[in-house]
Amino acid sequence: MLTAYEVISLGRYPYTNWSGKLSAHDHSIIQSAIKLTGAEELIQRPLHELSDGERQKIMMARALAQEPHVMILDEVTAFLDLPRRVDFMQMLNKMARESGCAILLSTHDLDLALRAADQIWLLPKNGEFIVGSPESLVLNGAFEKAFASEGV
């Protein structure tokens, strides 16, 4: 079974030669991804022993090890408990700021999105695509209109 470090290192294989041997530069990038995601204490553990939140952190480090310019994520916090969701969104915010990678994600955790996002893309039922800062979308009533229903 692969360790967490070995899974993260898979993100570097597109950059290796035909033998798949990782260079010192590759290991340096892997270490940076581990540090950015806060996964230092997980790297020696087998992947199958990790919780959902820990595994998700390792997969983010793997993606970051690929040195992307943009990450597109779909419901990355869906199976996490509330404290891990908050931690994960904070980690994504830190990753975006420190790595320079743009992160586009879909989420139903609107409260977390309002706290963590620089920009929100909102698509209400009427199909009118709205883009803005979390604050401006709340203040101009876009959120209220988009999620208007009885009891909300």
mmCIF file with all atom_site columns, C-alpha atoms in Angstrom, residues 34-84:
data_model
loop_
_atom_site.group_PDB
_atom_site.id
_atom_site.type_symbol
_atom_site.label_atom_id
_atom_site.label_alt_id
_atom_site.label_comp_id
_atom_site.label_asym_id
_atom_site.label_entity_id
_atom_site.label_seq_id
_atom_site.pdbx_PDB_ins_code
_atom_site.Cartn_x
_atom_site.Cartn_y
_atom_site.Cartn_z
_atom_site.occupancy
_atom_site.B_iso_or_equiv
_atom_site.pdbx_formal_charge
_atom_site.auth_seq_id
_atom_site.auth_comp_id
_atom_site.auth_asym_id
_atom_site.auth_atom_id
_atom_site.pdbx_PDB_model_num
ATOM 1  C CA . ILE A 1 34 ? 3.256   19.082 1.959   1.00 0.00 ? 34 ILE A CA 1
ATOM 2  C CA . LYS A 1 35 ? 4.062   22.220 3.932   1.00 0.00 ? 35 LYS A CA 1
ATOM 3  C CA . LEU A 1 36 ? 1.421   24.339 2.172   1.00 0.00 ? 36 LEU A CA 1
ATOM 4  C CA . THR A 1 37 ? -1.279  21.779 2.916   1.00 0.00 ? 37 THR A CA 1
ATOM 5  C CA . GLY A 1 38 ? -0.113  21.141 6.472   1.00 0.00 ? 38 GLY A CA 1
ATOM 6  C CA . ALA A 1 39 ? 0.296   17.418 5.811   1.00 0.00 ? 39 ALA A CA 1
ATOM 7  C CA . GLU A 1 40 ? 3.700   16.955 7.471   1.00 0.00 ? 40 GLU A CA 1
ATOM 8  C CA . GLU A 1 41 ? 2.412   14.570 10.140  1.00 0.00 ? 41 GLU A CA 1
ATOM 9  C CA . LEU A 1 42 ? 0.666   12.353 7.572   1.00 0.00 ? 42 LEU A CA 1
ATOM 10 C CA . ILE A 1 43 ? 3.351   11.601 5.012   1.00 0.00 ? 43 ILE A CA 1
ATOM 11 C CA . GLN A 1 44 ? 4.663   8.318  6.466   1.00 0.00 ? 44 GLN A CA 1
ATOM 12 C CA . ARG A 1 45 ? 1.220   6.807  7.005   1.00 0.00 ? 45 ARG A CA 1
ATOM 13 C CA . PRO A 1 46 ? -0.367  4.406  4.507   1.00 0.00 ? 46 PRO A CA 1
ATOM 14 C CA . LEU A 1 47 ? -3.126  6.082  2.516   1.00 0.00 ? 47 LEU A CA 1
ATOM 15 C CA . HIS A 1 48 ? -5.713  3.475  3.522   1.00 0.00 ? 48 HIS A CA 1
ATOM 16 C CA . GLU A 1 49 ? -5.253  4.400  7.208   1.00 0.00 ? 49 GLU A CA 1
ATOM 17 C CA . LEU A 1 50 ? -6.129  8.071  6.703   1.00 0.00 ? 50 LEU A CA 1
ATOM 18 C CA . SER A 1 51 ? -9.500  9.635  7.492   1.00 0.00 ? 51 SER A CA 1
ATOM 19 C CA . ASP A 1 52 ? -11.508 11.295 4.704   1.00 0.00 ? 52 ASP A CA 1
ATOM 20 C CA . GLY A 1 53 ? -10.207 14.731 5.721   1.00 0.00 ? 53 GLY A CA 1
ATOM 21 C CA . GLU A 1 54 ? -6.599  13.548 5.890   1.00 0.00 ? 54 GLU A CA 1
ATOM 22 C CA . ARG A 1 55 ? -6.910  11.796 2.541   1.00 0.00 ? 55 ARG A CA 1
ATOM 23 C CA . GLN A 1 56 ? -8.387  14.935 0.985   1.00 0.00 ? 56 GLN A CA 1
ATOM 24 C CA . LYS A 1 57 ? -5.414  16.928 2.302   1.00 0.00 ? 57 LYS A CA 1
ATOM 25 C CA . ILE A 1 58 ? -3.002  14.445 0.698   1.00 0.00 ? 58 ILE A CA 1
ATOM 26 C CA . MET A 1 59 ? -4.838  14.654 -2.631  1.00 0.00 ? 59 MET A CA 1
ATOM 27 C CA . MET A 1 60 ? -4.610  18.453 -2.524  1.00 0.00 ? 60 MET A CA 1
ATOM 28 C CA . ALA A 1 61 ? -0.867  18.189 -1.879  1.00 0.00 ? 61 ALA A CA 1
ATOM 29 C CA . ARG A 1 62 ? -0.600  15.808 -4.844  1.00 0.00 ? 62 ARG A CA 1
ATOM 30 C CA . ALA A 1 63 ? -2.433  18.276 -7.073  1.00 0.00 ? 63 ALA A CA 1
ATOM 31 C CA . LEU A 1 64 ? -0.277  21.136 -5.815  1.00 0.00 ? 64 LEU A CA 1
ATOM 32 C CA . ALA A 1 65 ? 2.886   19.114 -6.533  1.00 0.00 ? 65 ALA A CA 1
ATOM 33 C CA . GLN A 1 66 ? 1.918   19.318 -10.216 1.00 0.00 ? 66 GLN A CA 1
ATOM 34 C CA . GLU A 1 67 ? 2.480   23.093 -10.027 1.00 0.00 ? 67 GLU A CA 1
ATOM 35 C CA . PRO A 1 68 ? -0.859  24.033 -11.583 1.00 0.00 ? 68 PRO A CA 1
ATOM 36 C CA . HIS A 1 69 ? -1.845  27.572 -12.505 1.00 0.00 ? 69 HIS A CA 1
ATOM 37 C CA . VAL A 1 70 ? -5.535  26.770 -11.940 1.00 0.00 ? 70 VAL A CA 1
ATOM 38 C CA . MET A 1 71 ? -7.311  24.117 -9.868  1.00 0.00 ? 71 MET A CA 1
ATOM 39 C CA . ILE A 1 72 ? -10.953 23.278 -10.523 1.00 0.00 ? 72 ILE A CA 1
ATOM 40 C CA . LEU A 1 73 ? -12.510 21.499 -7.547  1.00 0.00 ? 73 LEU A CA 1
ATOM 41 C CA . ASP A 1 74 ? -15.981 20.038 -7.138  1.00 0.00 ? 74 ASP A CA 1
ATOM 42 C CA . GLU A 1 75 ? -17.520 19.797 -3.667  1.00 0.00 ? 75 GLU A CA 1
ATOM 43 C CA . VAL A 1 76 ? -14.191 19.115 -1.958  1.00 0.00 ? 76 VAL A CA 1
ATOM 44 C CA . THR A 1 77 ? -15.722 19.496 1.507   1.00 0.00 ? 77 THR A CA 1
ATOM 45 C CA . ALA A 1 78 ? -18.767 17.286 0.907   1.00 0.00 ? 78 ALA A CA 1
ATOM 46 C CA . PHE A 1 79 ? -17.798 14.377 3.191   1.00 0.00 ? 79 PHE A CA 1
ATOM 47 C CA . LEU A 1 80 ? -16.001 16.357 5.871   1.00 0.00 ? 80 LEU A CA 1
ATOM 48 C CA . ASP A 1 81 ? -17.319 17.321 9.289   1.00 0.00 ? 81 ASP A CA 1
ATOM 49 C CA . LEU A 1 82 ? -17.764 21.032 10.022  1.00 0.00 ? 82 LEU A CA 1
ATOM 50 C CA . PRO A 1 83 ? -14.386 21.668 11.710  1.00 0.00 ? 83 PRO A CA 1
ATOM 51 C CA . ARG A 1 84 ? -12.557 19.902 8.833   1.00 0.00 ? 84 ARG A CA 1
#
